[in-house]
Amino acid sequence: MEKLTIAEETFESRLIVGSARFPDPDTMCRALEASGTEMVTVAIRRANLENNGQIDVLSYLQEGGYKLLPNTAGCYTAKEAVLTAKMAREALDTNWIKLEVIGDEDTLFPDVPELLKAAEELLLEGFVVLPYTNDDPITCKKLARMGCAAVMPLGAPIGSGMGIRNPYNLRIIKEQVDVPVIVDAGVGTASDAAIALELGMDAVLLNSAVSQAKHPVEMAEAMRKGIEAGRLAYEAGRMPRRLYAKASSPEEGLIDVQHNE
């Protein structure tokens, strides 16, 4: 398969996995390995970097060669998000940031004006910005033109597991931006991930679908296979849809089975 490139860095895997809400660190480590991911998100505001348990997890991720993608989860203003991103850069020695600016506690939908404001400031500060946003082509175009390294529209609300609710908007976004499009949020099972890649999306970012599964390690493997199948199907090019049936066998040269009377 064609490799994924973000901000001139290349990745074999098109699956990005979060590190939160796993039953225990051991399950997280085994699930990440099973997923085949090369990039793992870390919520800076929710992580106690001085806690022994958390620092062990961070050490494992760094020693395992995973690229850390800190995020600004839990931020509700541009000011909070920018400060959190700067803290992450100091703590984890990376200028990559998954930018989240939430506008509503119940739906966890983005606050678009604050998101755009934070993205602009972080880009000026030299960050590689990957913004979580709604599935709005206009917002995604603004973020891409601003200089974001990718856009990350939601497939459905965070943690809902509802899958890809608006494939049409995602296809429009993919056609109208010239940076990678990563579906972020809403994926619940492997078929959701496959659909996203079949639509032409460049990657999927997920967390709850694996960490909250009955068997996280097995679900992580399923997600890896779903991503691979979806991308292969996209690259192969599906057959056209037709309203009526069309025989799969050629109609030319059929044996005449009619009997003459």
XYZ file of N, CA and C in Angstrom:
783
model
N 0.832 -1.193 0.000
C 0.000 0.000 0.000
C 0.872 1.251 0.000
N 0.311 2.315 -0.543
C 0.990 3.603 -0.492
C 1.133 4.045 0.964
N 2.265 4.610 1.310
C 2.519 5.020 2.685
C 1.842 6.357 2.990
N 1.603 6.590 4.271
C 0.994 7.832 4.746
C 2.089 8.853 5.034
N 1.933 10.060 4.510
C 2.897 11.127 4.771
C 2.181 12.313 5.399
N 2.687 12.750 6.551
C 2.169 13.939 7.242
C 3.362 14.816 7.570
N 3.320 16.058 7.110
C 4.395 17.019 7.410
C 5.762 16.427 7.101
N 5.877 15.773 5.963
C 7.121 15.196 5.453
C 7.622 14.005 6.252
N 6.829 13.500 7.202
C 7.155 12.251 7.894
C 6.298 11.138 7.312
N 6.893 9.969 7.131
C 6.217 8.855 6.484
C 5.919 7.742 7.488
N 4.731 7.162 7.347
C 4.293 6.111 8.253
C 3.773 4.919 7.449
N 4.084 3.729 7.919
C 3.561 2.519 7.296
C 2.080 2.344 7.630
N 1.735 2.613 8.891
C 0.369 2.407 9.358
C -0.491 3.648 9.122
N -1.754 3.423 8.794
C -2.721 4.507 8.647
C -3.692 4.541 9.831
N -3.282 3.949 10.919
C -4.088 3.922 12.136
C -3.336 4.627 13.262
N -3.988 5.610 13.874
C -3.451 6.333 15.029
C -4.324 5.972 16.219
N -3.707 5.620 17.339
C -4.468 5.114 18.480
C -4.201 5.969 19.717
N -5.257 6.194 20.490
C -5.126 6.918 21.747
C -4.663 6.009 22.874
N -4.197 6.612 23.953
C -3.632 5.851 25.068
C -4.495 5.893 26.318
N -5.715 6.427 26.226
C -6.544 6.634 27.412
C -7.568 5.517 27.608
N -8.028 5.372 28.840
C -9.196 4.576 29.226
C -9.030 3.069 29.026
N -7.818 2.594 28.914
C -7.600 1.152 28.869
C -7.761 0.576 30.278
N -8.123 -0.691 30.384
C -8.294 -1.281 31.720
C -7.039 -1.208 32.569
N -5.874 -1.335 31.932
C -4.611 -1.290 32.656
C -3.492 -1.052 31.639
N -2.304 -0.618 32.091
C -1.204 -0.336 31.162
C -0.783 -1.526 30.320
N -0.830 -2.721 30.892
C -0.415 -3.898 30.130
C -1.338 -4.130 28.930
N -2.643 -3.980 29.150
C -3.598 -4.145 28.049
C -3.356 -3.089 26.981
N -3.081 -1.865 27.405
C -2.787 -0.802 26.448
C -1.579 -1.160 25.593
N -0.524 -1.631 26.233
C 0.702 -1.948 25.497
C 0.461 -3.061 24.482
N -0.266 -4.091 24.874
C -0.522 -5.205 23.966
C -1.456 -4.790 22.834
N -2.417 -3.912 23.148
C -3.335 -3.447 22.114
C -2.618 -2.573 21.087
N -1.739 -1.714 21.548
C -0.989 -0.872 20.618
C -0.144 -1.719 19.688
N 0.481 -2.738 20.241
C 1.299 -3.617 19.404
C 0.433 -4.347 18.373
N -0.725 -4.825 18.798
C -1.613 -5.549 17.893
C -2.174 -4.644 16.802
N -2.330 -3.363 17.095
C -2.909 -2.427 16.128
C -1.955 -2.088 14.987
N -0.651 -2.269 15.227
C 0.332 -1.905 14.215
C 0.573 -0.417 14.098
N -0.003 0.367 14.998
C 0.146 1.817 14.915
C 1.584 2.257 15.150
N 1.930 3.406 14.595
C 3.239 4.004 14.832
C 3.126 5.336 15.570
N 1.880 5.837 15.729
C 1.667 7.124 16.377
C 0.584 6.972 17.447
N 0.857 7.481 18.647
C -0.047 7.330 19.784
C -0.328 8.699 20.383
N -1.598 8.973 20.652
C -1.958 10.254 21.241
C -1.901 10.184 22.764
N -1.528 11.300 23.369
C -1.445 11.427 24.825
C -2.142 12.713 25.219
N -3.128 12.607 26.130
C -3.864 13.788 26.595
C -3.074 14.458 27.710
N -2.494 15.608 27.404
C -1.602 16.273 28.355
C -2.348 16.782 29.581
N -3.512 17.390 29.418
C -4.229 17.952 30.566
C -4.722 16.879 31.510
N -4.951 15.670 30.979
C -5.477 14.591 31.810
C -4.382 13.670 32.317
N -3.152 13.917 31.920
C -2.038 13.057 32.332
C -1.256 13.738 33.436
N -1.013 13.012 34.501
C -0.154 13.498 35.570
C 1.259 13.011 35.279
N 2.065 13.888 34.737
C 3.398 13.473 34.298
C 4.332 13.142 35.457
N 3.934 13.481 36.665
C 4.766 13.157 37.823
C 4.356 11.833 38.452
N 3.214 11.276 38.006
C 2.716 10.035 38.580
C 3.525 8.850 38.060
N 3.901 7.944 38.962
C 4.750 6.830 38.562
C 4.100 5.947 37.511
N 2.804 5.664 37.679
C 2.117 4.840 36.693
C 2.113 5.481 35.323
N 1.850 6.783 35.279
C 1.798 7.458 33.990
C 3.179 7.566 33.359
N 4.182 7.868 34.157
C 5.511 8.018 33.580
C 5.999 6.682 33.029
N 5.569 5.541 33.615
C 5.920 4.237 33.077
C 5.315 4.056 31.688
N 4.079 4.499 31.519
C 3.421 4.387 30.223
C 4.142 5.232 29.186
N 4.469 6.463 29.550
C 5.181 7.337 28.625
C 6.544 6.761 28.262
N 7.210 6.184 29.245
C 8.514 5.564 28.974
C 8.366 4.404 28.008
N 7.313 3.609 28.206
C 7.079 2.486 27.293
C 6.853 2.988 25.869
N 6.041 4.020 25.723
C 5.737 4.543 24.390
C 6.989 5.070 23.707
N 7.810 5.785 24.471
C 9.025 6.345 23.894
C 10.037 5.249 23.566
N 10.204 4.304 24.465
C 11.155 3.219 24.235
C 10.679 2.287 23.125
N 9.368 2.210 22.945
C 8.818 1.359 21.901
C 8.897 1.968 20.516
N 9.392 3.181 20.425
C 9.565 3.822 19.130
C 8.313 4.471 18.574
N 7.267 4.587 19.392
C 6.051 5.246 18.930
C 6.260 6.755 18.837
N 5.682 7.351 17.833
C 5.686 8.810 17.753
C 4.574 9.322 18.654
N 4.916 10.169 19.606
C 3.922 10.709 20.521
C 3.219 11.901 19.887
N 1.898 11.879 19.946
C 1.091 12.987 19.458
C 0.285 13.529 20.631
N 0.845 14.493 21.367
C 0.087 15.064 22.482
C -1.152 15.784 21.970
N -2.206 15.770 22.779
C -3.409 16.490 22.368
C -3.876 17.438 23.453
N -4.757 18.330 23.068
C -5.250 19.358 23.988
C -6.655 19.026 24.463
N -6.954 17.750 24.644
C -8.264 17.320 25.125
C -8.597 18.003 26.446
N -9.835 18.412 26.587
C -10.269 19.084 27.803
C -10.158 20.592 27.752
N -9.678 21.143 26.640
C -9.555 22.595 26.498
C -10.816 23.173 25.863
N -11.292 24.297 26.410
C -12.524 24.916 25.922
C -12.299 26.309 25.346
N -11.065 26.794 25.379
C -10.750 28.090 24.782
C -9.426 27.979 24.030
N -9.216 28.894 23.113
C -7.961 28.926 22.377
C -6.786 29.138 23.330
N -6.975 29.990 24.325
C -5.905 30.270 25.277
C -5.478 29.003 26.010
N -6.463 28.210 26.481
C -6.147 26.965 27.172
C -5.409 25.999 26.247
N -5.869 25.909 25.012
C -5.274 24.960 24.066
C -3.835 25.334 23.737
N -3.577 26.599 23.524
C -2.223 27.055 23.200
C -1.283 26.796 24.376
N -1.731 27.096 25.587
C -0.906 26.860 26.772
C -0.610 25.371 26.932
N -1.617 24.531 26.718
C -1.435 23.088 26.843
C -0.453 22.569 25.801
N -0.541 23.085 24.590
C 0.375 22.677 23.525
C 1.816 23.039 23.879
N 1.998 24.197 24.450
C 3.349 24.612 24.839
C 3.883 23.741 25.979
N 2.997 23.369 26.907
C 3.398 22.454 27.982
C 3.823 21.107 27.402
N 3.056 20.633 26.413
C 3.373 19.350 25.793
C 4.720 19.394 25.088
N 4.996 20.512 24.420
C 6.270 20.637 23.711
C 7.439 20.573 24.688
N 7.284 21.182 25.836
C 8.351 21.162 26.839
C 8.485 19.779 27.471
N 7.337 19.149 27.780
C 7.367 17.875 28.507
C 7.795 16.709 27.630
N 7.375 16.717 26.360
C 7.583 15.557 25.500
C 8.554 15.822 24.361
N 9.057 17.028 24.278
C 10.053 17.378 23.261
C 9.548 17.108 21.847
N 8.346 17.590 21.553
C 7.789 17.473 20.208
C 6.976 18.722 19.889
N 7.040 19.137 18.625
C 6.234 20.277 18.215
C 4.966 19.846 17.479
N 4.691 18.528 17.478
C 3.439 18.022 16.923
C 2.344 18.140 17.967
N 1.149 18.524 17.537
C 0.038 18.651 18.474
C -1.280 18.319 17.786
N -2.059 17.481 18.437
C -3.438 17.276 18.011
C -4.271 18.334 18.725
N -4.807 19.249 17.967
C -5.485 20.410 18.541
C -6.972 20.130 18.719
N -7.426 20.207 19.955
C -8.853 20.107 20.272
C -9.267 21.338 21.056
N -10.336 21.994 20.627
C -10.955 23.070 21.399
C -12.449 22.758 21.416
N -12.927 22.303 22.549
C -14.296 21.809 22.664
C -15.263 22.952 22.969
N -16.445 22.887 22.364
C -17.435 23.949 22.563
C -18.610 23.556 23.416
N -18.775 22.243 23.682
C -19.965 21.791 24.400
C -19.644 20.513 25.162
N -20.009 20.464 26.435
C -19.660 19.323 27.273
C -20.428 18.065 26.921
N -21.644 18.220 26.405
C -22.482 17.058 26.130
C -22.137 16.379 24.808
N -21.916 17.172 23.778
C -21.630 16.600 22.455
C -20.142 16.532 22.146
N -19.344 17.330 22.849
C -17.904 17.449 22.603
C -17.596 17.895 21.172
N -18.547 18.622 20.574
C -18.280 19.201 19.261
C -17.269 20.336 19.392
N -16.502 20.607 18.344
C -15.500 21.678 18.406
C -16.133 23.066 18.458
N -15.430 23.990 19.084
C -15.759 25.416 19.018
C -14.938 25.975 17.868
N -15.571 26.142 16.710
C -14.824 26.459 15.491
C -14.074 27.791 15.576
N -14.692 28.894 16.006
C -13.924 30.144 16.088
C -12.693 30.029 16.985
N -12.847 29.388 18.141
C -11.705 29.220 19.043
C -10.666 28.271 18.444
N -11.126 27.248 17.732
C -10.212 26.308 17.070
C -9.353 27.018 16.031
N -9.982 27.828 15.200
C -9.242 28.563 14.170
C -8.240 29.536 14.808
N -8.668 30.176 15.868
C -7.789 31.117 16.572
C -6.570 30.402 17.152
N -6.795 29.260 17.789
C -5.690 28.497 18.382
C -4.759 27.956 17.308
N -5.336 27.457 16.221
C -4.506 26.917 15.138
C -3.592 27.988 14.566
N -4.123 29.168 14.338
C -3.324 30.252 13.777
C -2.149 30.594 14.693
N -2.417 30.675 15.996
C -1.354 31.035 16.941
C -0.296 29.940 17.031
N -0.730 28.684 17.059
C 0.228 27.581 17.170
C 1.088 27.448 15.922
N 0.505 27.706 14.769
C 1.292 27.668 13.530
C 2.371 28.748 13.544
N 2.037 29.912 14.059
C 3.020 30.988 14.173
C 4.134 30.622 15.156
N 3.795 29.740 16.116
C 4.780 29.294 17.123
C 5.615 28.113 16.624
N 5.360 27.675 15.384
C 6.171 26.607 14.813
C 5.676 25.196 15.075
N 4.429 25.032 15.499
C 3.874 23.714 15.746
C 3.420 23.052 14.446
N 3.458 21.728 14.449
C 2.812 20.922 13.409
C 1.424 20.614 13.938
N 0.414 21.240 13.355
C -0.934 21.229 13.933
C -1.835 20.247 13.187
N -2.443 19.342 13.951
C -3.439 18.408 13.425
C -4.744 18.675 14.167
N -5.650 19.458 13.605
C -6.840 19.894 14.334
C -8.021 18.935 14.207
N -8.622 18.608 15.337
C -9.901 17.899 15.382
C -10.996 18.918 15.100
N -11.841 18.610 14.122
C -12.873 19.564 13.748
C -14.155 18.833 13.360
N -15.209 19.594 13.109
C -16.437 18.972 12.626
C -16.284 18.630 11.140
N -17.253 17.914 10.600
C -17.143 17.464 9.204
C -17.679 18.528 8.249
N -17.163 19.718 8.402
C -17.578 20.867 7.594
C -16.481 21.192 6.583
N -16.761 21.079 5.294
C -15.726 21.352 4.295
C -15.149 22.758 4.379
N -15.962 23.732 4.724
C -15.470 25.123 4.793
C -14.422 25.270 5.887
N -14.731 24.751 7.076
C -13.768 24.826 8.181
C -12.488 24.080 7.837
N -12.627 22.914 7.234
C -11.443 22.130 6.875
C -10.585 22.863 5.850
N -11.218 23.520 4.882
C -10.448 24.294 3.897
C -9.705 25.446 4.568
N -10.337 26.111 5.510
C -9.671 27.207 6.213
C -8.461 26.703 6.985
N -8.612 25.573 7.660
C -7.500 25.012 8.436
C -6.353 24.574 7.535
N -6.695 23.978 6.398
C -5.655 23.531 5.462
C -4.918 24.714 4.861
N -5.663 25.736 4.433
C -5.037 26.917 3.835
C -4.195 27.682 4.845
N -4.561 27.571 6.102
C -3.830 28.233 7.173
C -2.433 27.627 7.348
N -2.324 26.317 6.994
C -1.035 25.651 7.121
C -1.028 24.432 8.011
N -2.212 23.959 8.431
C -2.267 22.748 9.258
C -1.740 21.562 8.456
N -1.060 20.644 9.136
C -0.431 19.509 8.464
C -1.446 18.462 8.021
N -2.625 18.468 8.617
C -3.720 17.561 8.265
C -4.986 18.176 8.822
N -6.124 17.665 8.378
C -7.395 18.022 9.019
C -8.013 16.733 9.529
N -8.721 16.828 10.673
C -9.223 15.640 11.341
C -10.709 15.780 11.640
N -11.552 15.654 10.601
C -12.997 15.770 10.825
C -13.543 14.554 11.563
N -14.574 14.787 12.378
C -15.192 13.690 13.109
C -16.034 12.824 12.180
N -16.094 11.536 12.506
C -17.009 10.641 11.815
C -18.354 10.624 12.507
N -18.325 10.800 13.826
C -19.493 10.889 14.694
C -18.983 11.473 16.017
N -19.865 11.842 16.949
C -19.383 12.412 18.210
C -18.367 11.535 18.926
N -17.442 12.163 19.637
C -16.382 11.472 20.364
C -16.965 10.410 21.291
N -16.418 9.216 21.205
C -16.821 8.153 22.116
C -18.174 7.537 21.836
N -18.844 7.952 20.758
C -20.190 7.450 20.484
C -20.179 6.078 19.837
N -19.131 5.768 19.082
C -19.079 4.508 18.370
C -20.128 4.377 17.275
N -20.641 5.497 16.789
C -21.728 5.495 15.811
C -21.257 5.335 14.372
N -19.961 5.314 14.151
C -19.440 5.093 12.809
C -19.434 6.343 11.947
N -19.364 6.152 10.653
C -19.282 7.266 9.701
C -20.698 7.722 9.369
N -21.117 8.845 9.937
C -22.501 9.296 9.790
C -22.721 10.147 8.548
N -21.685 10.798 8.051
C -21.864 11.681 6.892
C -20.737 11.456 5.889
N -20.795 10.348 5.153
C -19.719 10.060 4.201
C -19.619 11.091 3.082
N -20.725 11.747 2.762
C -20.715 12.720 1.667
C -19.845 13.927 1.997
N -19.977 14.445 3.215
C -19.132 15.574 3.606
C -17.664 15.183 3.632
N -17.370 13.973 4.111
C -15.978 13.538 4.166
C -15.378 13.465 2.763
N -16.141 12.991 1.793
C -15.636 12.924 0.423
C -15.411 14.323 -0.145
N -16.298 15.261 0.181
C -16.120 16.641 -0.280
C -14.847 17.225 0.333
N -14.651 16.993 1.628
C -13.446 17.499 2.295
C -12.199 16.947 1.624
N -12.199 15.643 1.343
C -11.037 15.022 0.720
C -10.734 15.644 -0.638
N -11.775 15.983 -1.391
C -11.590 16.574 -2.716
C -11.108 18.016 -2.651
N -11.408 18.721 -1.557
C -11.172 20.158 -1.525
C -9.954 20.596 -0.727
N -9.293 19.682 -0.028
C -8.078 20.060 0.706
C -6.888 19.300 0.144
N -5.720 19.870 0.304
C -4.508 19.245 -0.237
C -3.594 18.724 0.867
N -4.184 18.439 2.038
C -3.442 17.825 3.138
C -4.165 16.531 3.521
N -3.505 15.637 4.265
C -4.175 14.398 4.663
C -5.461 14.656 5.451
N -6.453 13.801 5.214
C -7.724 13.859 5.941
C -7.792 12.622 6.831
N -7.865 12.851 8.129
C -7.856 11.774 9.116
C -9.186 11.783 9.859
N -9.934 10.708 9.768
C -11.194 10.625 10.507
C -10.880 10.468 11.987
N -11.396 11.369 12.783
C -11.114 11.402 14.213
C -12.438 11.415 14.973
N -12.712 10.351 15.699
C -13.890 10.237 16.561
C -15.051 9.547 15.864
N -15.723 8.688 16.627
C -16.944 8.053 16.156
C -16.794 6.623 15.689
N -15.578 6.200 15.333
C -15.372 4.832 14.868
C -15.656 3.866 16.012
N -16.472 2.824 15.722
C -16.836 1.889 16.774
C -16.350 0.476 16.559
N -16.141 0.105 15.293
C -15.712 -1.253 15.001
C -14.928 -1.266 13.694
N -14.403 -2.425 13.330
C -13.481 -2.502 12.203
C -14.125 -2.090 10.890
N -15.406 -2.393 10.704
C -16.061 -2.018 9.449
C -16.150 -0.509 9.291
N -16.280 0.228 10.402
C -16.277 1.698 10.335
C -14.933 2.204 9.812
N -13.854 1.625 10.325
C -12.514 2.012 9.877
C -12.318 1.690 8.407
N -12.803 0.519 7.984
C -12.677 0.127 6.583
C -13.436 1.089 5.682
N -14.646 1.477 6.091
C -15.447 2.414 5.290
C -14.711 3.741 5.127
N -14.126 4.241 6.212
C -13.397 5.509 6.134
C -12.283 5.447 5.097
N -11.543 4.364 5.090
C -10.438 4.232 4.135
C -10.965 3.979 2.725
N -12.062 3.240 2.592
C -12.661 3.026 1.273
C -13.124 4.341 0.655
N -13.550 5.287 1.497
C -13.975 6.600 1.022
C -12.805 7.449 0.536
N -11.585 7.011 0.830
C -10.417 7.762 0.408
C -9.756 8.551 1.521
N -10.246 8.408 2.759
C -9.606 9.100 3.857
C -8.189 8.550 4.048
N -7.300 9.384 4.512
C -5.893 8.991 4.589
C -5.559 8.158 5.812
N -6.333 8.320 6.881
C -6.053 7.582 8.111
C -7.249 7.696 9.038
N -7.191 6.944 10.134
C -8.206 6.985 11.178
C -7.513 7.122 12.519
N -8.044 7.987 13.368
C -7.590 8.103 14.747
C -8.729 7.631 15.643
N -8.424 6.722 16.563
C -9.458 6.212 17.458
C -8.858 5.875 18.812
N -9.735 5.750 19.804
C -9.311 5.365 21.141
C -10.351 4.460 21.787
N -11.548 5.017 22.045
C -12.571 4.269 22.778
C -12.951 2.964 22.100
N -12.958 2.937 20.777
C -13.353 1.725 20.057
C -12.478 0.540 20.437
N -11.240 0.803 20.785
C -10.332 -0.259 21.219
C -10.321 -0.372 22.740
N -10.097 0.746 23.425
C -9.924 0.692 24.878
C -11.184 0.247 25.603
N -12.363 0.519 25.041
C -13.619 0.154 25.680
C -14.238 -1.123 25.116
N -13.547 -1.778 24.201
C -14.043 -3.048 23.672
C -13.966 -4.135 24.759
N -14.766 -5.170 24.599
C -14.742 -6.270 25.565
C -13.361 -6.903 25.615
N -12.730 -7.019 24.441
C -11.370 -7.559 24.346
C -10.535 -6.567 23.535
N -9.891 -5.597 24.197
C -9.188 -4.528 23.483
C -8.107 -5.004 22.525
N -7.349 -6.018 22.905
C -6.247 -6.468 22.051
C -6.788 -7.046 20.751
N -7.822 -7.866 20.853
C -8.428 -8.439 19.642
C -9.049 -7.362 18.768
N -9.695 -6.371 19.393
C -10.288 -5.281 18.609
C -9.206 -4.443 17.928
N -8.089 -4.264 18.595
C -6.985 -3.521 17.981
C -6.498 -4.218 16.718
N -6.396 -5.543 16.771
C -5.992 -6.296 15.589
C -7.042 -6.177 14.485
N -8.325 -6.222 14.885
C -9.407 -6.074 13.903
C -9.346 -4.710 13.230
N -9.049 -3.677 13.999
C -8.944 -2.333 13.426
C -7.798 -2.261 12.424
N -6.682 -2.878 12.759
C -5.549 -2.888 11.823
C -5.944 -3.529 10.498
N -6.607 -4.663 10.593
C -7.013 -5.367 9.381
C -8.089 -4.596 8.612
N -8.989 -3.933 9.334
C -10.006 -3.119 8.673
C -9.395 -1.958 7.905
N -8.408 -1.307 8.513
C -7.697 -0.206 7.854
C -7.002 -0.716 6.594
N -6.320 -1.838 6.711
C -5.595 -2.383 5.562
C -6.555 -2.766 4.438
N -7.673 -3.416 4.787
C -8.645 -3.821 3.772
C -9.270 -2.607 3.097
N -9.621 -1.606 3.890
C -10.237 -0.410 3.322
C -9.315 0.328 2.375
N -8.053 0.444 2.742
C -7.102 1.147 1.877
C -6.837 0.363 0.600
N -6.695 -0.964 0.729
C -6.480 -1.785 -0.457
C -7.670 -1.689 -1.412
N -8.883 -1.689 -0.855
C -10.076 -1.567 -1.690
C -10.112 -0.219 -2.400
N -9.708 0.842 -1.689
C -9.681 2.173 -2.300
C -8.670 2.226 -3.438
N -7.487 1.682 -3.201
C -6.456 1.707 -4.233
C -6.828 0.808 -5.414
N -7.557 -0.277 -5.138
C -7.961 -1.194 -6.210
C -9.021 -0.569 -7.106
N -9.871 0.272 -6.540
C -10.937 0.909 -7.311
C -12.150 -0.006 -7.432
N -13.213 0.351 -6.744
C -14.392 -0.511 -6.735
C -15.132 -0.467 -8.071
N -15.926 -1.482 -8.324
C -16.755 -1.511 -9.525
C -17.819 -0.420 -9.435
N -18.330 0.060 -10.575
C -19.371 1.082 -10.525
C -20.685 0.523 -9.990
N -21.443 1.364 -9.304
C -22.770 0.967 -8.841
C -23.758 1.037 -10.003
N -24.673 0.080 -10.026
C -25.690 0.050 -11.090
C -27.058 -0.149 -10.457
N -28.057 0.436 -11.091
C -29.421 0.294 -10.602
C -29.975 -1.091 -10.910
N -29.600 -1.617 -12.077
C -30.117 -2.919 -12.494
C -28.998 -3.959 -12.533
N -29.425 -5.211 -12.593
C -28.466 -6.315 -12.621
C -27.701 -6.350 -13.935
N -26.488 -6.875 -13.868
C -25.683 -7.102 -15.066
C -24.960 -8.423 -14.872
N -25.173 -9.351 -15.785
C -24.581 -10.674 -15.640
C -23.070 -10.602 -15.559
N -22.498 -11.395 -14.666
C -21.045 -11.404 -14.523
C -20.372 -12.224 -15.615
N -21.106 -13.140 -16.229
C -20.559 -13.938 -17.329
C -20.817 -13.230 -18.652
N -19.908 -13.342 -19.619
C -20.118 -12.684 -20.919
C -21.329 -13.274 -21.637
N -22.038 -12.404 -22.343
C -23.234 -12.842 -23.054
C -22.930 -13.261 -24.488
N -21.755 -12.919 -25.001
C -21.397 -13.296 -26.362
C -21.047 -14.784 -26.423
N -21.421 -15.407 -27.522
C -21.046 -16.797 -27.747
C -21.832 -17.804 -26.942
N -23.019 -17.432 -26.477
C -23.835 -18.369 -25.715
C -24.302 -19.516 -26.607
N -24.349 -20.715 -26.046
C -24.855 -21.877 -26.776
C -26.354 -21.733 -26.966
N -26.825 -21.980 -28.157
C -28.254 -21.900 -28.454
C -28.932 -23.164 -27.928
N -29.740 -22.984 -26.894
C -30.413 -24.139 -26.299
C -31.877 -24.220 -26.709
N -32.296 -23.348 -27.604
C -33.677 -23.401 -28.071
C -33.851 -24.582 -29.027
N -34.956 -25.268 -28.937
C -35.250 -26.413 -29.797
C -36.153 -25.991 -30.954
N -35.744 -26.362 -32.137
C -36.598 -26.075 -33.300
C -37.686 -27.131 -33.425
N -38.892 -26.730 -33.667
C -40.007 -27.657 -33.826
C -40.241 -27.938 -35.302
